[in-house]
Coordinates of C-alpha atoms in Angstrom, one line a residue:
T1 CA -91.6 21.2 -55.3
A2 CA -91.0 24.4 -53.3
T3 CA -87.5 23.4 -52.4
V4 CA -86.2 23.1 -56.0
P5 CA -86.7 26.7 -56.9
M6 CA -85.2 27.6 -53.5
R7 CA -82.0 25.6 -54.2
C8 CA -81.7 27.1 -57.7
S9 CA -82.0 30.6 -56.1
K10 CA -79.4 29.8 -53.5
L11 CA -77.1 28.3 -56.1
A12 CA -77.5 31.3 -58.4
L13 CA -76.9 33.7 -55.5
A14 CA -73.8 31.8 -54.4
A15 CA -72.5 31.8 -58.0
A16 CA -73.1 35.5 -58.3
A17 CA -71.4 36.2 -55.0
L18 CA -68.4 34.1 -56.0
A19 CA -68.1 35.8 -59.3
A20 CA -68.2 39.2 -57.7
L21 CA -65.5 38.2 -55.1
S22 CA -63.2 36.6 -57.6
S23 CA -63.3 39.6 -59.9
C24 CA -62.2 42.5 -57.6
R25 CA -62.1 44.7 -60.7
M26 CA -65.8 45.0 -60.5
F27 CA -65.2 47.4 -57.6
D28 CA -62.1 49.0 -59.1
N29 CA -63.4 52.1 -60.8
A30 CA -60.1 53.1 -62.5
K31 CA -60.6 55.1 -65.6
Q32 CA -59.5 53.3 -68.8
F33 CA -56.9 55.0 -71.0
P34 CA -55.0 53.9 -74.1
C35 CA -52.4 51.2 -73.8
P36 CA -48.7 52.1 -74.0
L37 CA -47.3 51.7 -77.5
V38 CA -45.4 48.5 -78.3
G39 CA -42.5 48.4 -80.8
V40 CA -39.8 46.2 -82.0
A41 CA -36.3 47.7 -81.9
R42 CA -34.8 47.6 -85.4
E43 CA -31.3 46.7 -84.3
T44 CA -32.5 43.8 -82.2
S45 CA -35.4 42.6 -84.3
T46 CA -33.5 39.7 -85.8
L47 CA -31.0 37.0 -84.6
T48 CA -28.6 35.0 -86.7
L49 CA -26.9 32.1 -85.1
F50 CA -23.7 30.7 -86.7
R51 CA -22.0 27.4 -86.1
P52 CA -18.9 27.6 -83.9
G53 CA -15.8 29.1 -85.7
D54 CA -15.0 32.2 -87.6
G55 CA -17.2 31.5 -90.7
R56 CA -20.0 34.0 -91.2
D57 CA -21.3 33.3 -94.6
L58 CA -24.6 31.6 -95.6
T59 CA -23.2 28.1 -95.2
D60 CA -22.4 28.8 -91.5
V61 CA -25.9 29.8 -90.5
V62 CA -27.6 27.5 -88.0
F63 CA -30.7 29.7 -87.5
S64 CA -32.0 33.1 -88.6
G65 CA -35.2 34.7 -87.4
G66 CA -36.7 37.2 -85.1
V67 CA -39.7 39.0 -83.8
Q68 CA -42.5 38.7 -86.3
D69 CA -45.3 40.5 -84.3
A70 CA -46.0 42.0 -80.9
K71 CA -49.4 42.9 -79.6
I72 CA -50.6 44.5 -76.4
S73 CA -53.8 44.8 -74.4
C74 CA -54.2 46.5 -71.1
T75 CA -56.5 47.1 -68.2
Y76 CA -56.2 50.0 -65.8
T77 CA -56.6 49.3 -62.1
S78 CA -56.4 51.5 -59.0
S79 CA -52.7 50.5 -58.6
G80 CA -51.6 50.9 -62.2
V81 CA -51.9 49.3 -65.6
E82 CA -51.8 45.5 -66.3
L83 CA -50.3 44.7 -69.7
T84 CA -50.8 41.5 -71.6
L85 CA -48.2 41.2 -74.3
G86 CA -48.2 38.6 -77.0
V87 CA -45.0 38.0 -79.0
R88 CA -44.6 35.9 -82.1
L89 CA -41.1 34.8 -83.1
G90 CA -40.4 33.1 -86.3
G91 CA -37.3 31.7 -88.0
E92 CA -35.6 29.4 -90.4
L93 CA -33.1 26.7 -90.1
G94 CA -29.8 27.4 -91.9
P95 CA -27.6 25.0 -93.8
A96 CA -25.4 24.4 -90.7
A97 CA -28.3 23.3 -88.5
T98 CA -27.9 20.0 -86.8
T99 CA -31.2 19.8 -84.8
R100 CA -34.9 20.4 -85.6
S101 CA -35.3 23.1 -82.9
A102 CA -33.9 26.4 -81.9
T103 CA -34.2 28.0 -78.4
V104 CA -33.8 31.8 -78.8
P105 CA -33.8 34.6 -76.2
Y106 CA -36.0 37.7 -76.5
Y107 CA -36.6 40.7 -74.2
V108 CA -39.4 42.9 -73.1
A109 CA -38.6 46.3 -71.7
I110 CA -40.8 48.9 -70.1
I111 CA -39.8 52.5 -71.1
D112 CA -41.0 55.6 -69.2
P113 CA -42.0 58.9 -70.9
N114 CA -38.5 60.2 -70.5
R115 CA -37.1 57.1 -72.5
N116 CA -35.6 55.5 -69.4
I117 CA -35.8 51.7 -69.2
L118 CA -37.8 51.0 -66.0
A119 CA -37.7 47.2 -66.3
K120 CA -36.3 44.6 -68.7
E121 CA -36.9 40.9 -68.6
V122 CA -35.4 38.2 -70.9
F123 CA -37.5 35.2 -72.0
T124 CA -36.7 32.2 -74.1
Q125 CA -38.8 30.6 -76.8
T126 CA -38.2 27.3 -78.5
L127 CA -39.1 27.0 -82.2
V128 CA -39.7 23.4 -83.3
F129 CA -39.3 22.6 -87.0
P130 CA -41.5 19.8 -88.2
P131 CA -39.9 17.3 -90.7
N132 CA -39.5 18.5 -94.2
T133 CA -39.8 22.2 -93.3
S134 CA -37.2 24.7 -92.5
Q135 CA -39.5 27.4 -91.1
A136 CA -41.4 27.7 -87.8
S137 CA -43.0 30.2 -85.5
S138 CA -43.9 30.3 -81.9
Y139 CA -46.2 32.5 -79.8
D140 CA -45.6 33.6 -76.2
E141 CA -47.7 35.7 -73.9
T142 CA -46.6 37.5 -70.7
T143 CA -48.2 39.8 -68.2
E144 CA -46.5 42.9 -66.8
T145 CA -47.7 45.7 -64.5
I146 CA -46.7 49.4 -64.6
P147 CA -47.5 50.8 -61.1
L148 CA -49.3 54.2 -61.5
P149 CA -51.5 56.4 -59.3
K150 CA -55.2 55.8 -59.9
N151 CA -56.6 57.4 -63.0
Q152 CA -53.1 58.2 -64.6
S153 CA -52.5 57.2 -68.2
A154 CA -49.6 55.0 -69.3
E155 CA -50.0 55.9 -73.0
R156 CA -46.7 57.9 -73.0
Y157 CA -44.9 54.8 -71.7
G158 CA -43.5 52.3 -74.2
I159 CA -42.9 48.6 -74.5
A160 CA -39.8 47.5 -76.5
V161 CA -39.5 44.0 -77.7
G162 CA -36.4 42.5 -79.4
M163 CA -34.1 39.6 -79.6
Q164 CA -31.6 39.4 -76.7
L165 CA -28.2 39.6 -78.5
T166 CA -24.6 39.3 -77.6
P167 CA -22.3 42.2 -78.5
A168 CA -21.1 40.2 -81.6
E169 CA -24.7 39.5 -82.7
L170 CA -25.6 43.1 -82.3
E171 CA -22.6 44.2 -84.3
Y172 CA -23.6 41.7 -87.0
N173 CA -27.1 43.2 -87.2
R174 CA -25.8 46.8 -87.3
S175 CA -23.5 45.9 -90.2
R176 CA -26.4 44.4 -92.1
I177 CA -28.6 47.5 -91.4
L178 CA -26.0 49.8 -92.8
H179 CA -25.7 47.9 -96.1

């Protein structure tokens, strides 16, 4: 009976050591600051896809949608700030849709305190529309890192999220915003 407690103690010690080694942040005494602000750019918040051709009225719409929500969490480390960004896209099939899904591009950009874009990455998300419904949404999560000196805040940085648009799609959005 003396060996059972000994095995449990060795197992508990091994588990504790493994947990400590696998989580190097336990030894990373970086000060925690607020996360950068995340925002959705107005001009790129939506995307309208039309069927091929010159038509641009309601009957030509294949898909319309955009960024519904963007949330951020962050953890400061000795080498910078690790960001976890969640993006929810939503949309609706239009009268010209011929499939039950839409794959749409969106971007995430990191902006420094001087409003310069430090990095931008384009992602795609597929929205699948169940039978008998024309609306759907999809959630995606990504992790990004802003390198910073230890104990420096990234709260003056920004994260911009929007739909990745062609010049024609951007012009369409701008014309709708002005009206």
